Amino acid sequence: MTKILRGRVLSFLRQPQVADDHDSYSFIEDGAILISGGTIKAVGAFADMPLGVEVIDHRPNLLMAGFIDTHNHFPQMQVIGSYGAQLLDWLNNYTFPAETKFADPVHAERMAGKYFDEMLRNGTTTPVAYCSVHKTSAEAYFTEAARRNIRALGGKVLMDRNAPEGVLDTPQSAYDDTKALIEKWHGKGRALYAISPRFAITSTRAQMEMAQALVAENPTCYMQTHLSENHDEIAYTMELYPEHPDYLGIYEHYDLLGSRALLGHCIHLNDRERSVMADTDCVAVFCPTSNLFIGSGLFNEERTRTDGIRIAVATDIGGGTSYSMLKTMDEAYKVCQLQNQNLPPLYAFYLMTLGNAKALGLEAKIGTLEAGSEADVVVLDAAATPAMALRMETVTTLAEELFVLQTLGDDRSVVETYVAGVASKP
Ligand code: GUN
Ligand code: ZN
């Protein structure tokens, strides 16, 4: 099916270097995206599009590449908004019990449906998820993504200690289940697999060796884990692994680092860890709503960027409090403000799209509206609520409009979400 989406078309070309870096993006006021077979065939002025093709007119709304959420937890939808605990208590009191339920395939399937509904409602067309320890949860996740033709990344967590029995595997079962899931899903349709040792606290050395083997044997898979989120977590980690110089040193020892390594949080890094992250080309995943909600700390965006470490952004549902990447960047802005740093709106929207695509090495497929890309598109209305409409009366520039979207917007600003060219907002 061939179609044309008409609207105000915005797509990033590269990372903005300054707040008003107008060369970093392409913007067409009366623009159009020509889509066929799930792929973008052409982008340009509406006047230059072929005649006789169905036109869906989204004017005056913005058309952008669908958002990418590089770190969230599919089994934590019923954990969001759990009161009064910092990381380790939050995991033990709320999160591990909720994840235990994902041994049941019926529960996992129901949650997978809800999960992708929320992603699409919020304009996120590519999530990167941690599933629970159970193979069933990863099956439910990838099956639902395939049913909706969503480009989804994820994997079952590896965890064999320091958690309740119901969410533990063993080194061998973690290896066997991950291997089977990779064979079944990695590269099938739009699915990609992320080998997911949860964090050092919940893996024995024997399991870390299994993770090492999985990463070595599957070089096109991703590796995701958590790093340096909370002070008590770091102290406990170093009690468990005293032979390593620091937290990152553990993952380094087991050869888990590299350009496909996604390290969630990275808040309290030491200088050595920063330099190893930059040298090994790892990605630091900034999860602002989670970092504020669980009281973990303030991610130092400016320092991380100037240290030459790659940065991605994410919701971290259910430590995070919103499925919306707009709300996520609203909170990211405030985290930067608290450190006297700037997060310009062009950069924020770059991060949600092309920036996150580059963090995944998928910028040829997603994250932009270039011809040849997969037709994942979000349609955004910066005047979606009465308060936004009132504020928009005084807005004169694109950057200001983006900032209104980021500061006041959420799923109500998402008019439509196209997945491989198909309108899919629930
Ligand atoms: N560290 C290990 N597991 C988790 C998790 O589920 N959420 C967060 N925020 N941090 C973690
Ligand atoms: Zn997480």
Short mmCIF file of C-alpha atoms and ligand atoms in Angstrom, two decimals:
data_model
loop_
_atom_site.label_atom_id
_atom_site.label_comp_id
_atom_site.label_asym_id
_atom_site.label_seq_id
_atom_site.Cartn_x
_atom_site.Cartn_y
_atom_site.Cartn_z
CA MET A 1 0.00 0.00 0.00
CA THR A 2 1.42 3.33 -1.06
CA LYS A 3 0.46 6.49 0.84
CA ILE A 4 1.58 10.03 1.47
CA LEU A 5 1.66 11.60 4.94
CA ARG A 6 1.36 15.36 4.65
CA GLY A 7 2.46 17.67 7.44
CA ARG A 8 5.34 19.71 8.82
CA VAL A 9 8.23 17.29 8.39
CA LEU A 10 11.18 17.36 10.81
CA SER A 11 14.11 14.95 10.69
CA PHE A 12 17.57 15.16 12.24
CA LEU A 13 20.72 14.89 10.13
CA ARG A 14 23.25 14.88 12.96
CA GLN A 15 23.70 15.87 16.60
CA PRO A 16 23.01 19.60 17.17
CA GLN A 17 26.19 21.30 18.38
CA VAL A 18 24.56 24.44 19.78
CA ALA A 19 21.03 25.35 20.87
CA ASP A 20 20.07 26.86 17.49
CA ASP A 21 22.05 24.54 15.20
CA HIS A 22 19.72 24.82 12.20
CA ASP A 23 22.00 22.75 9.97
CA SER A 24 21.50 19.71 12.19
CA TYR A 25 18.01 18.96 10.89
CA SER A 26 15.81 19.19 7.84
CA PHE A 27 12.42 20.87 8.20
CA ILE A 28 9.78 21.21 5.47
CA GLU A 29 6.77 23.37 6.36
CA ASP A 30 4.43 21.82 3.77
CA GLY A 31 6.20 18.50 3.61
CA ALA A 32 5.33 14.95 2.77
CA ILE A 33 6.55 11.41 3.31
CA LEU A 34 5.90 8.87 0.56
CA ILE A 35 5.55 5.38 2.03
CA SER A 36 5.30 2.04 0.30
CA GLY A 37 5.74 -1.49 1.60
CA GLY A 38 6.55 -0.25 5.10
CA THR A 39 9.48 1.83 3.88
CA ILE A 40 9.97 5.55 3.27
CA LYS A 41 10.42 6.01 -0.48
CA ALA A 42 10.77 9.79 -0.61
CA VAL A 43 10.59 12.87 1.60
CA GLY A 44 10.13 16.37 0.30
CA ALA A 45 7.76 19.21 -0.42
CA PHE A 46 4.17 18.07 -0.77
CA ALA A 47 4.06 19.88 -4.13
CA ASP A 48 6.73 17.51 -5.46
CA MET A 49 4.94 14.29 -4.53
CA PRO A 50 3.38 12.04 -7.18
CA LEU A 51 -0.31 12.46 -7.96
CA GLY A 52 -2.87 9.69 -7.56
CA VAL A 53 -1.55 8.42 -4.22
CA GLU A 54 -3.71 8.39 -1.08
CA VAL A 55 -2.88 11.44 1.07
CA ILE A 56 -3.33 11.53 4.84
CA ASP A 57 -3.30 15.18 5.77
CA HIS A 58 -1.77 15.78 9.20
CA ARG A 59 -1.27 19.54 8.83
CA PRO A 60 -0.50 21.55 10.94
CA ASN A 61 1.03 18.78 13.01
CA LEU A 62 4.68 17.74 13.04
CA LEU A 63 5.83 14.49 11.44
CA MET A 64 8.96 13.01 12.99
CA ALA A 65 10.69 9.65 13.16
CA GLY A 66 9.05 7.47 15.81
CA PHE A 67 10.61 7.69 19.25
CA ILE A 68 13.07 5.11 20.55
CA ASP A 69 13.13 4.08 24.22
CA THR A 70 16.49 2.44 24.84
CA HIS A 71 15.86 1.00 28.33
CA ASN A 72 12.69 -0.14 30.02
CA HIS A 73 11.32 -3.17 31.82
CA PHE A 74 8.38 -4.87 30.17
CA PRO A 75 7.41 -6.80 33.39
CA GLN A 76 7.24 -3.63 35.48
CA MET A 77 4.05 -2.03 34.19
CA GLN A 78 2.34 -2.76 37.51
CA VAL A 79 5.33 -1.48 39.49
CA ILE A 80 5.15 2.15 38.32
CA GLY A 81 4.42 4.52 41.17
CA SER A 82 5.46 2.19 43.99
CA TYR A 83 5.94 4.30 47.08
CA GLY A 84 8.81 5.18 49.31
CA ALA A 85 11.86 3.09 48.45
CA GLN A 86 15.28 3.50 46.93
CA LEU A 87 16.75 1.01 44.49
CA LEU A 88 17.53 -2.14 46.50
CA ASP A 89 14.37 -2.00 48.63
CA TRP A 90 12.33 -1.03 45.58
CA LEU A 91 13.61 -4.13 43.78
CA ASN A 92 13.00 -6.45 46.73
CA ASN A 93 9.67 -5.04 47.90
CA TYR A 94 7.95 -4.33 44.62
CA THR A 95 9.82 -5.32 41.50
CA PHE A 96 10.93 -8.89 42.05
CA PRO A 97 7.46 -9.93 43.31
CA ALA A 98 5.83 -8.35 40.24
CA GLU A 99 8.30 -10.08 37.90
CA THR A 100 7.61 -13.46 39.55
CA LYS A 101 4.18 -13.41 37.91
CA PHE A 102 5.74 -13.57 34.44
CA ALA A 103 6.36 -17.28 34.79
CA ASP A 104 2.69 -17.48 33.80
CA PRO A 105 2.40 -17.15 30.01
CA VAL A 106 -1.18 -15.89 30.25
CA HIS A 107 -0.08 -12.98 32.45
CA ALA A 108 2.97 -12.31 30.25
CA GLU A 109 0.84 -12.23 27.09
CA ARG A 110 -1.70 -9.87 28.63
CA MET A 111 1.05 -7.51 29.78
CA ALA A 112 2.79 -7.65 26.39
CA GLY A 113 -0.40 -6.39 24.74
CA LYS A 114 -0.68 -3.56 27.26
CA TYR A 115 3.00 -2.76 26.92
CA PHE A 116 2.99 -2.25 23.17
CA ASP A 117 -0.28 -0.31 23.46
CA GLU A 118 1.46 2.12 25.81
CA MET A 119 4.55 2.38 23.63
CA LEU A 120 2.48 3.26 20.55
CA ARG A 121 0.13 5.54 22.47
CA ASN A 122 3.23 7.54 23.38
CA GLY A 123 4.79 7.55 19.92
CA THR A 124 7.53 5.05 20.77
CA THR A 125 8.06 2.75 17.82
CA THR A 126 11.23 1.02 19.04
CA PRO A 127 11.59 -0.14 22.64
CA VAL A 128 14.57 -1.92 24.18
CA ALA A 129 13.17 -4.03 27.00
CA TYR A 130 14.38 -6.13 29.85
CA CYS A 131 11.98 -9.06 30.10
CA SER A 132 11.74 -11.09 33.32
CA VAL A 133 14.00 -14.07 34.04
CA HIS A 134 11.40 -16.38 32.53
CA LYS A 135 11.74 -17.45 28.93
CA THR A 136 7.95 -17.11 28.66
CA SER A 137 8.17 -13.37 29.21
CA ALA A 138 10.62 -12.88 26.32
CA GLU A 139 8.43 -15.12 24.16
CA ALA A 140 5.40 -12.98 24.97
CA TYR A 141 7.35 -9.78 24.28
CA PHE A 142 8.72 -10.81 20.88
CA THR A 143 5.51 -12.54 19.80
CA GLU A 144 3.45 -9.41 20.44
CA ALA A 145 6.03 -7.18 18.74
CA ALA A 146 6.04 -9.45 15.69
CA ARG A 147 2.24 -9.47 15.55
CA ARG A 148 2.34 -5.66 15.32
CA ASN A 149 5.44 -5.57 13.09
CA ILE A 150 7.29 -3.42 15.64
CA ARG A 151 11.08 -3.08 15.61
CA ALA A 152 11.67 -4.30 19.13
CA LEU A 153 14.84 -5.16 21.03
CA GLY A 154 14.99 -7.06 24.29
CA GLY A 155 15.95 -10.12 26.19
CA LYS A 156 15.28 -12.20 29.27
CA VAL A 157 17.26 -11.12 32.31
CA LEU A 158 19.99 -13.38 33.67
CA MET A 159 19.83 -13.54 37.48
CA ASP A 160 20.90 -16.42 39.71
CA ARG A 161 21.26 -14.91 43.18
CA ASN A 162 20.12 -12.23 45.64
CA ALA A 163 16.48 -12.37 44.61
CA PRO A 164 13.47 -14.57 45.44
CA GLU A 165 13.40 -18.12 44.11
CA GLY A 166 10.63 -17.28 41.63
CA VAL A 167 12.87 -14.94 39.65
CA LEU A 168 16.08 -16.96 39.65
CA ASP A 169 17.64 -19.03 36.88
CA THR A 170 20.97 -20.88 36.98
CA PRO A 171 24.10 -20.20 34.94
CA GLN A 172 23.24 -23.11 32.67
CA SER A 173 19.52 -22.40 32.24
CA ALA A 174 20.30 -18.71 31.61
CA TYR A 175 22.69 -19.76 28.87
CA ASP A 176 20.36 -22.34 27.34
CA ASP A 177 17.25 -20.13 27.42
CA THR A 178 19.10 -17.10 26.02
CA LYS A 179 20.67 -19.19 23.27
CA ALA A 180 17.27 -20.62 22.29
CA LEU A 181 15.67 -17.16 22.31
CA ILE A 182 18.47 -15.72 20.16
CA GLU A 183 18.07 -18.54 17.65
CA LYS A 184 14.35 -18.03 17.51
CA TRP A 185 14.12 -14.24 17.50
CA HIS A 186 17.36 -12.37 16.75
CA GLY A 187 17.08 -10.89 13.27
CA LYS A 188 13.70 -12.48 12.70
CA GLY A 189 11.46 -9.83 11.12
CA ARG A 190 12.15 -6.65 13.04
CA ALA A 191 13.29 -8.30 16.30
CA LEU A 192 16.78 -7.99 17.75
CA TYR A 193 18.08 -9.67 20.88
CA ALA A 194 19.80 -8.07 23.87
CA ILE A 195 21.73 -10.41 26.16
CA SER A 196 20.66 -9.10 29.58
CA PRO A 197 22.64 -9.89 32.73
CA ARG A 198 20.43 -7.80 35.03
CA PHE A 199 23.27 -6.33 37.11
CA ALA A 200 26.29 -7.67 38.93
CA ILE A 201 24.42 -8.07 42.23
CA THR A 202 22.07 -10.70 40.82
CA SER A 203 24.65 -12.74 38.92
CA THR A 204 27.27 -15.12 40.33
CA ARG A 205 30.70 -15.28 38.73
CA ALA A 206 29.62 -18.51 37.05
CA GLN A 207 26.70 -16.69 35.47
CA MET A 208 28.88 -13.78 34.41
CA GLU A 209 31.03 -16.33 32.59
CA MET A 210 27.92 -17.57 30.80
CA ALA A 211 27.05 -14.02 29.83
CA GLN A 212 30.59 -13.62 28.54
CA ALA A 213 30.20 -16.74 26.40
CA LEU A 214 26.84 -15.56 25.05
CA VAL A 215 28.26 -12.16 24.07
CA ALA A 216 31.30 -13.77 22.42
CA GLU A 217 29.18 -16.29 20.53
CA ASN A 218 26.60 -13.75 19.37
CA PRO A 219 28.50 -10.63 18.27
CA THR A 220 25.50 -9.08 16.51
CA CYS A 221 23.35 -9.19 19.66
CA TYR A 222 23.20 -6.30 22.10
CA MET A 223 24.26 -6.51 25.75
CA GLN A 224 22.33 -4.54 28.34
CA THR A 225 22.81 -4.19 32.08
CA HIS A 226 22.70 -1.63 34.90
CA LEU A 227 25.68 0.34 36.13
CA SER A 228 26.29 2.75 38.99
CA GLU A 229 22.76 3.82 39.74
CA ASN A 230 22.66 4.11 43.54
CA HIS A 231 25.28 4.38 46.31
CA ASP A 232 24.08 1.33 48.28
CA GLU A 233 23.98 -0.68 45.08
CA ILE A 234 27.59 0.24 44.29
CA ALA A 235 28.77 -0.61 47.81
CA TYR A 236 27.01 -3.99 47.78
CA THR A 237 28.36 -4.75 44.30
CA MET A 238 31.92 -4.12 45.44
CA GLU A 239 31.37 -6.36 48.49
CA LEU A 240 30.31 -9.14 46.13
CA TYR A 241 33.14 -8.54 43.64
CA PRO A 242 36.07 -7.17 45.71
CA GLU A 243 38.62 -8.39 43.16
CA HIS A 244 37.66 -5.69 40.65
CA PRO A 245 38.73 -2.03 40.73
CA ASP A 246 35.20 -0.67 40.42
CA TYR A 247 31.69 -1.52 39.22
CA LEU A 248 32.44 -1.19 35.51
CA GLY A 249 35.57 -3.28 36.04
CA ILE A 250 33.32 -6.30 36.64
CA TYR A 251 31.63 -6.01 33.25
CA GLU A 252 35.00 -5.22 31.69
CA HIS A 253 36.52 -8.38 33.21
CA TYR A 254 33.80 -10.53 31.66
CA ASP A 255 34.24 -8.88 28.24
CA LEU A 256 30.74 -7.45 28.16
CA LEU A 257 31.74 -3.99 26.92
CA GLY A 258 31.73 -2.63 23.39
CA SER A 259 29.65 -0.59 20.98
CA ARG A 260 26.61 -2.83 21.52
CA ALA A 261 26.74 -2.49 25.31
CA LEU A 262 23.89 -0.44 26.77
CA LEU A 263 24.64 0.53 30.37
CA GLY A 264 21.64 1.86 32.26
CA HIS A 265 22.03 4.91 34.55
CA CYS A 266 25.83 5.56 34.87
CA ILE A 267 25.25 8.21 37.53
CA HIS A 268 28.10 7.80 40.01
CA LEU A 269 31.00 6.86 37.71
CA ASN A 270 34.62 7.35 38.71
CA ASP A 271 37.25 8.75 36.31
CA ARG A 272 38.55 5.30 35.39
CA GLU A 273 35.09 4.04 34.55
CA ARG A 274 34.45 7.11 32.39
CA SER A 275 37.62 6.62 30.45
CA VAL A 276 36.96 2.89 29.94
CA MET A 277 33.42 3.63 28.75
CA ALA A 278 34.71 6.13 26.20
CA ASP A 279 37.49 3.81 25.03
CA THR A 280 35.20 0.81 24.63
CA ASP A 281 32.45 2.80 22.88
CA CYS A 282 29.74 1.76 25.36
CA VAL A 283 26.47 3.64 25.64
CA ALA A 284 25.39 5.38 28.86
CA VAL A 285 21.60 5.29 29.08
CA PHE A 286 20.13 8.32 30.85
CA CYS A 287 16.79 7.53 32.55
CA PRO A 288 15.72 10.80 34.19
CA THR A 289 12.23 10.01 35.50
CA SER A 290 13.55 6.86 37.15
CA ASN A 291 16.63 8.53 38.58
CA LEU A 292 14.46 11.19 40.20
CA PHE A 293 11.67 8.85 41.32
CA ILE A 294 13.93 6.22 42.93
CA GLY A 295 16.14 9.02 44.25
CA SER A 296 19.24 7.63 42.55
CA GLY A 297 20.96 10.87 41.61
CA LEU A 298 21.59 13.29 38.76
CA PHE A 299 23.09 11.98 35.51
CA ASN A 300 25.86 14.34 34.44
CA GLU A 301 24.94 14.79 30.78
CA GLU A 302 27.51 17.48 30.01
CA ARG A 303 30.41 15.64 31.61
CA THR A 304 29.43 12.33 30.02
CA ARG A 305 29.16 13.92 26.58
CA THR A 306 32.41 15.84 26.88
CA ASP A 307 34.15 12.71 28.17
CA GLY A 308 33.35 11.23 24.76
CA ILE A 309 30.87 8.66 26.07
CA ARG A 310 27.90 7.85 23.85
CA ILE A 311 24.56 8.81 25.40
CA ALA A 312 21.07 7.42 24.93
CA VAL A 313 17.83 8.31 26.72
CA ALA A 314 15.10 6.08 28.10
CA THR A 315 12.05 5.80 30.34
CA ASP A 316 13.21 2.89 32.55
CA ILE A 317 9.60 1.91 33.21
CA GLY A 318 8.73 0.89 36.01
CA GLY A 319 11.39 2.78 38.02
CA GLY A 320 10.54 5.51 35.56
CA THR A 321 7.19 7.19 35.93
CA SER A 322 6.09 7.88 32.35
CA TYR A 323 5.91 5.92 29.12
CA SER A 324 6.30 9.20 27.25
CA MET A 325 9.67 10.12 25.77
CA LEU A 326 8.40 13.72 25.80
CA LYS A 327 7.93 13.59 29.58
CA THR A 328 11.27 11.81 29.83
CA MET A 329 13.02 14.74 28.16
CA ASP A 330 11.03 17.17 30.31
CA GLU A 331 12.61 15.54 33.35
CA ALA A 332 15.99 15.30 31.61
CA TYR A 333 15.90 19.05 31.19
CA LYS A 334 15.28 19.49 34.92
CA VAL A 335 18.07 17.07 35.85
CA CYS A 336 20.41 19.22 33.74
CA GLN A 337 19.03 22.44 35.25
CA LEU A 338 19.81 21.18 38.76
CA GLN A 339 23.45 20.92 37.67
CA ASN A 340 23.44 24.29 35.91
CA GLN A 341 23.57 22.57 32.52
CA ASN A 342 21.54 23.14 29.37
CA LEU A 343 19.50 20.64 27.38
CA PRO A 344 18.28 22.51 24.29
CA PRO A 345 15.07 21.21 22.68
CA LEU A 346 16.74 20.42 19.36
CA TYR A 347 19.19 18.19 21.22
CA ALA A 348 16.38 16.61 23.25
CA PHE A 349 14.44 15.67 20.11
CA TYR A 350 17.63 14.50 18.43
CA LEU A 351 18.28 12.18 21.39
CA MET A 352 14.79 10.61 21.28
CA THR A 353 15.17 9.84 17.57
CA LEU A 354 18.46 9.82 15.66
CA GLY A 355 20.57 9.89 18.83
CA ASN A 356 18.97 6.76 20.22
CA ALA A 357 19.08 5.11 16.78
CA LYS A 358 22.84 5.78 16.64
CA ALA A 359 23.25 4.40 20.14
CA LEU A 360 21.78 1.17 18.76
CA GLY A 361 23.72 1.38 15.48
CA LEU A 362 20.36 1.37 13.70
CA GLU A 363 20.40 4.84 12.15
CA ALA A 364 20.14 3.40 8.62
CA LYS A 365 16.79 1.85 9.57
CA ILE A 366 15.11 4.02 12.21
CA GLY A 367 15.46 7.42 13.85
CA THR A 368 15.20 9.59 10.74
CA LEU A 369 12.81 10.14 7.85
CA GLU A 370 15.44 9.49 5.18
CA ALA A 371 14.34 7.62 2.06
CA GLY A 372 15.10 3.95 2.65
CA SER A 373 14.28 4.08 6.35
CA GLU A 374 11.55 1.98 7.89
CA ALA A 375 8.33 4.02 7.95
CA ASP A 376 8.02 4.47 11.73
CA VAL A 377 6.57 7.95 12.15
CA VAL A 378 5.04 9.93 15.00
CA VAL A 379 2.58 12.78 14.44
CA LEU A 380 2.82 15.46 17.13
CA ASP A 381 0.41 18.24 18.09
CA ALA A 382 2.00 20.97 20.21
CA ALA A 383 -1.44 22.45 20.92
CA ALA A 384 -3.05 19.20 22.08
CA THR A 385 -4.41 20.49 25.39
CA PRO A 386 -5.98 23.85 26.28
CA ALA A 387 -2.85 24.82 28.23
CA MET A 388 -0.60 23.89 25.31
CA ALA A 389 -2.81 25.73 22.81
CA LEU A 390 -2.66 28.85 24.96
CA ARG A 391 1.11 28.64 25.27
CA MET A 392 1.46 28.02 21.54
CA GLU A 393 -0.22 31.39 20.83
CA THR A 394 3.08 33.07 21.71
CA VAL A 395 5.44 30.59 20.02
CA THR A 396 7.28 31.75 16.90
CA THR A 397 10.10 29.24 16.29
CA LEU A 398 10.39 25.51 15.75
CA ALA A 399 12.70 25.15 18.75
CA GLU A 400 10.14 26.88 20.97
CA GLU A 401 7.41 24.59 19.66
CA LEU A 402 9.55 21.54 20.44
CA PHE A 403 10.18 22.86 23.92
CA VAL A 404 6.43 23.25 24.52
CA LEU A 405 5.93 19.67 23.35
CA GLN A 406 8.68 18.43 25.64
CA THR A 407 7.59 20.45 28.66
CA LEU A 408 3.80 20.15 28.46
CA GLY A 409 3.31 17.22 26.09
CA ASP A 410 2.60 13.54 26.69
CA ASP A 411 0.49 10.89 24.96
CA ARG A 412 -2.20 13.52 24.32
CA SER A 413 0.23 15.23 21.94
CA VAL A 414 0.67 12.06 19.92
CA VAL A 415 -1.95 12.27 17.19
CA GLU A 416 -0.88 9.11 15.40
CA THR A 417 1.90 6.55 15.43
CA TYR A 418 2.80 4.79 12.18
CA VAL A 419 4.51 1.42 12.45
CA ALA A 420 6.09 0.41 9.14
CA GLY A 421 3.63 2.73 7.45
CA VAL A 422 0.52 1.51 9.26
CA ALA A 423 -1.46 3.82 11.59
CA SER A 424 -1.16 2.03 14.93
CA LYS A 425 -1.96 4.38 17.83
CA PRO A 426 -4.40 2.44 20.04
N1 GUN B 1 18.97 -2.46 38.65
C1 GUN B 1 18.76 -3.79 38.52
N2 GUN B 1 17.49 -4.05 38.15
C2 GUN B 1 16.89 -2.86 38.01
C3 GUN B 1 15.58 -2.47 37.64
O1 GUN B 1 14.70 -3.27 37.35
N3 GUN B 1 15.33 -1.13 37.62
C4 GUN B 1 16.28 -0.21 37.92
N4 GUN B 1 15.97 1.08 37.87
N5 GUN B 1 17.52 -0.55 38.29
C5 GUN B 1 17.82 -1.86 38.35
ZN ZN B 2 16.39 -0.56 34.31
#
